[in-house]
Amino acid sequence: MADANSTRAKIRTSLFCLWVIAVVAPLCPLAGSAIPLEDPASAVSVTNLETFGTAGKEGTLYPDHETVLFQHKGTGCVTHMWFGGDWPGYDRTRIRFYVDGETKASIDMELFLGHGIGWGDASAPWGSARMGKTGHPSGLYNTYRIPFGKSIRVTGQLGAGVGKRQVFWWIIRGVENLPVFLGNLRLPPNARLHLQVRENVELKPLQMFDICQAPGAGALYQVTLSVASKNFNFLEAVLRAYLDGAHEALLLSSGTEDYFLGTYYFNRGMYHLPIAGLTHKEQDADGTCRFSAYRFHEDDPIIFQKGFRLAWRNGEEKDGKPYGSPQHSRATSYVWLYEW
């Protein structure tokens, strides 16, 4: 009798499992899905992945034309870069990325600002998993994920004001068929990393400044801001994000320094964290106040579906009354976006 009861129990269990598969799973997708992995990269099959890359030793950069540092055909993702060299104006060296046959580079950066550093700041060593600076003026590295579908071409050129050719070192590496993640979010195959630059924009007190605009779908990746003024009251500015054509802003901070995770005008000096960092702050003898900082949004995603606008302001006010006495300022911004 016990054997008969055991057999009936096994049959009922099997029928219940079949019912779950046939009926419940289609109605509740989570019932039939795998438990999300803690590390999303571990969900990627390695069978079709292949590493590519190069290194350049004592190559030459020129002031009047670009030097090709690396080029590759196929589908993949750049995962690592390092740059070396030493000359006055090294920080302004231009690195350009031409993705999928572009004639105008979708990423065109000065070397230091492309790593979150303004005003040629000499501080080193510092670093995180995403980027850092191990010497001066060189030893800059990053692990930005730059995806491409057909080809990638990377070039270098001397920055403005450097008139003679210079010796340059570099490493560029990546992986074919590697998908891109933003934190735990796997991005679409057509996602591409773009850089929007606003350079040396003159701003009146309390003037709004659109540091980025995008028309379609995507995600904010990184923001670098570099500003000079006659005082630090510009740090009162709130960063405003306008998502999907909204007229009302999503407030990203109560002031500029807390957007970059600082406090009270960065009263403890410079810092370099995985998510954000203050890379320069000083007041010159003539009273000019300068700062630069970076902020990543990998684990703090800001996603948009139908357009995006990011605005900074030269100072701030409440009920018509300014905070402090903001002055005319000069600002440069680098905003990195994944768009698809």
XYZ file of C-alpha atoms in Angstrom, residues 79-318:
240
model
C 37.801 47.933 -23.074
C 41.138 49.495 -22.120
C 43.408 52.422 -22.993
C 46.643 53.824 -21.567
C 48.668 56.822 -22.754
C 52.225 58.038 -22.107
C 54.410 60.969 -23.100
C 55.945 64.147 -21.722
C 55.909 67.632 -23.268
C 54.362 71.045 -22.503
C 50.745 70.860 -23.606
C 50.553 67.066 -23.266
C 47.235 67.443 -21.427
C 45.644 68.941 -24.579
C 46.608 65.997 -26.826
C 43.570 64.987 -28.872
C 42.394 61.369 -29.067
C 39.617 60.588 -31.565
C 37.467 57.488 -32.061
C 35.861 56.877 -35.443
C 33.164 54.216 -35.083
C 31.660 52.208 -37.960
C 33.205 54.271 -40.736
C 32.486 57.739 -39.340
C 34.117 60.660 -41.113
C 33.622 62.857 -38.033
C 34.669 61.223 -34.782
C 31.825 60.610 -32.334
C 34.423 60.788 -29.545
C 36.920 63.653 -29.839
C 38.597 64.403 -26.523
C 41.495 66.229 -24.977
C 43.527 63.696 -23.055
C 43.112 65.162 -19.550
C 39.483 66.284 -19.852
C 38.664 62.882 -21.339
C 39.795 61.469 -17.995
C 37.902 64.002 -15.878
C 40.853 66.356 -15.290
C 40.708 70.093 -15.888
C 43.369 72.799 -15.875
C 46.240 70.369 -16.523
C 46.192 69.261 -12.889
C 49.385 67.420 -11.918
C 47.958 65.320 -9.075
C 49.037 61.658 -9.159
C 48.895 58.815 -8.489
C 45.183 58.186 -8.220
C 42.761 55.799 -9.853
C 39.807 53.448 -9.793
C 38.624 50.532 -11.907
C 37.244 52.968 -14.477
C 40.082 55.519 -14.893
C 43.114 57.085 -13.275
C 46.435 58.861 -13.535
C 49.597 57.233 -12.224
C 52.269 59.834 -13.052
C 52.721 63.297 -14.512
C 52.006 64.314 -17.099
C 51.247 60.835 -18.422
C 50.190 57.442 -17.127
C 46.539 58.063 -17.941
C 44.316 55.014 -18.309
C 40.643 54.154 -18.634
C 38.379 51.157 -19.110
C 35.516 52.923 -20.901
C 33.429 50.502 -22.954
C 33.303 51.818 -26.535
C 31.161 49.501 -28.690
C 31.252 49.256 -32.481
C 29.375 47.206 -35.069
C 31.647 47.277 -38.130
C 34.935 48.970 -37.335
C 36.877 51.209 -34.956
C 39.718 53.620 -35.746
C 41.623 55.539 -33.070
C 43.877 58.509 -33.835
C 46.074 60.939 -31.944
C 47.123 64.529 -32.680
C 48.997 67.207 -30.781
C 46.841 69.762 -29.031
C 46.520 73.461 -29.743
C 49.725 75.412 -29.178
C 52.108 72.454 -29.596
C 54.099 73.147 -32.756
C 56.700 70.365 -32.948
C 56.168 66.628 -33.331
C 56.400 64.581 -30.128
C 57.056 60.979 -29.083
C 54.021 59.093 -27.778
C 53.263 55.737 -26.137
C 49.869 53.976 -26.008
C 47.965 50.765 -25.313
C 44.522 50.014 -26.777
C 42.698 46.755 -26.200
C 39.212 45.287 -26.575
C 37.121 42.174 -27.143
C 35.167 41.080 -30.212
C 31.445 40.344 -29.704
C 31.508 41.642 -26.115
C 28.183 43.213 -25.069
C 28.093 46.471 -23.083
C 26.659 46.758 -19.588
C 25.800 49.937 -17.713
C 25.956 48.698 -14.165
C 23.656 45.651 -14.225
C 21.804 46.813 -17.347
C 22.733 45.111 -20.592
C 22.543 47.732 -23.346
C 21.071 47.063 -26.818
C 23.454 45.821 -29.542
C 23.102 49.141 -31.378
C 24.167 51.230 -28.350
C 27.055 53.573 -29.136
C 29.080 55.783 -26.800
C 29.097 59.460 -27.837
C 30.874 62.460 -26.347
C 29.334 65.935 -26.370
C 31.787 68.755 -25.678
C 31.158 72.420 -24.866
C 34.443 74.336 -24.675
C 35.231 77.664 -22.999
C 31.650 78.918 -22.941
C 31.358 82.419 -21.462
C 28.449 82.662 -19.014
C 26.776 85.591 -17.306
C 25.755 85.280 -13.655
C 22.768 82.896 -13.287
C 22.820 82.017 -17.001
C 21.570 78.536 -17.915
C 23.940 76.356 -19.920
C 22.808 73.234 -21.825
C 25.786 70.919 -21.535
C 24.138 68.105 -23.471
C 21.181 67.370 -25.760
C 20.152 64.054 -27.317
C 17.057 63.369 -29.443
C 16.330 59.655 -28.954
C 16.878 56.841 -26.448
C 19.932 56.271 -24.320
C 21.631 56.624 -20.943
C 23.908 59.169 -19.294
C 27.351 57.663 -18.688
C 29.746 60.313 -17.407
C 29.938 64.083 -16.823
C 33.055 66.233 -16.446
C 32.756 69.930 -15.651
C 35.573 72.501 -15.592
C 34.861 76.125 -14.576
C 36.768 79.361 -13.871
C 35.267 82.437 -12.190
C 36.083 85.221 -9.728
C 34.584 83.297 -6.804
C 33.219 79.833 -6.099
C 29.557 80.849 -5.907
C 28.947 79.073 -9.214
C 29.067 75.886 -7.127
C 25.571 76.721 -5.853
C 24.177 75.634 -9.234
C 21.663 72.788 -9.427
C 22.077 70.265 -12.261
C 18.808 69.758 -14.133
C 17.898 66.809 -16.357
C 14.980 66.991 -18.794
C 13.847 63.491 -19.776
C 11.711 62.516 -22.766
C 10.754 66.065 -23.714
C 9.637 67.058 -20.203
C 9.387 70.761 -19.407
C 9.849 70.142 -15.692
C 13.372 69.236 -14.656
C 14.506 66.224 -12.719
C 16.821 67.831 -10.156
C 20.057 65.862 -9.923
C 21.550 67.866 -7.069
C 21.007 70.729 -4.652
C 24.341 72.241 -5.711
C 27.225 71.535 -8.059
C 29.562 70.085 -5.453
C 27.003 67.559 -4.186
C 26.324 66.353 -7.743
C 30.007 65.360 -7.709
C 29.468 63.905 -4.195
C 31.291 66.742 -2.434
C 29.980 69.075 0.257
C 30.373 72.693 1.381
C 32.348 73.827 -1.662
C 34.593 70.747 -1.421
C 35.867 71.809 1.987
C 38.153 68.764 2.419
C 40.012 69.183 -0.842
C 40.495 66.820 -3.738
C 39.328 63.212 -3.831
C 39.126 60.441 -6.442
C 36.365 57.874 -5.931
C 34.963 55.174 -8.239
C 31.731 57.129 -8.780
C 32.954 60.735 -8.643
C 35.978 62.883 -7.979
C 37.272 66.433 -7.565
C 40.307 66.681 -9.848
C 41.186 70.375 -9.427
C 40.374 73.264 -7.099
C 42.430 76.415 -6.594
C 42.278 80.178 -6.244
C 45.011 82.082 -8.095
C 46.821 85.149 -6.782
C 44.623 87.320 -9.018
C 41.475 85.860 -7.424
C 40.488 83.511 -10.257
C 38.810 80.396 -8.865
C 39.020 77.150 -10.850
C 37.610 73.679 -10.398
C 37.087 70.419 -12.290
C 35.289 67.202 -11.347
C 33.876 63.990 -12.830
C 30.788 61.857 -12.129
C 29.883 58.365 -13.433
C 26.332 57.043 -13.749
C 26.928 53.306 -14.139
C 25.348 52.317 -10.824
C 23.118 55.387 -10.684
C 21.456 55.086 -14.117
C 19.709 57.994 -15.800
C 17.782 56.499 -18.722
C 15.800 58.313 -21.398
C 13.558 57.041 -24.195
C 12.520 60.113 -26.197
C 15.196 62.716 -25.709
C 17.458 64.136 -23.039
C 18.768 67.550 -22.043
C 21.204 68.278 -19.219
C 21.580 71.836 -17.946
C 23.974 73.543 -15.541
C 23.653 77.105 -14.299
C 26.271 79.712 -13.475
C 25.141 80.117 -9.888
C 21.697 79.683 -8.358
C 18.825 81.665 -6.920
C 15.722 81.053 -4.829
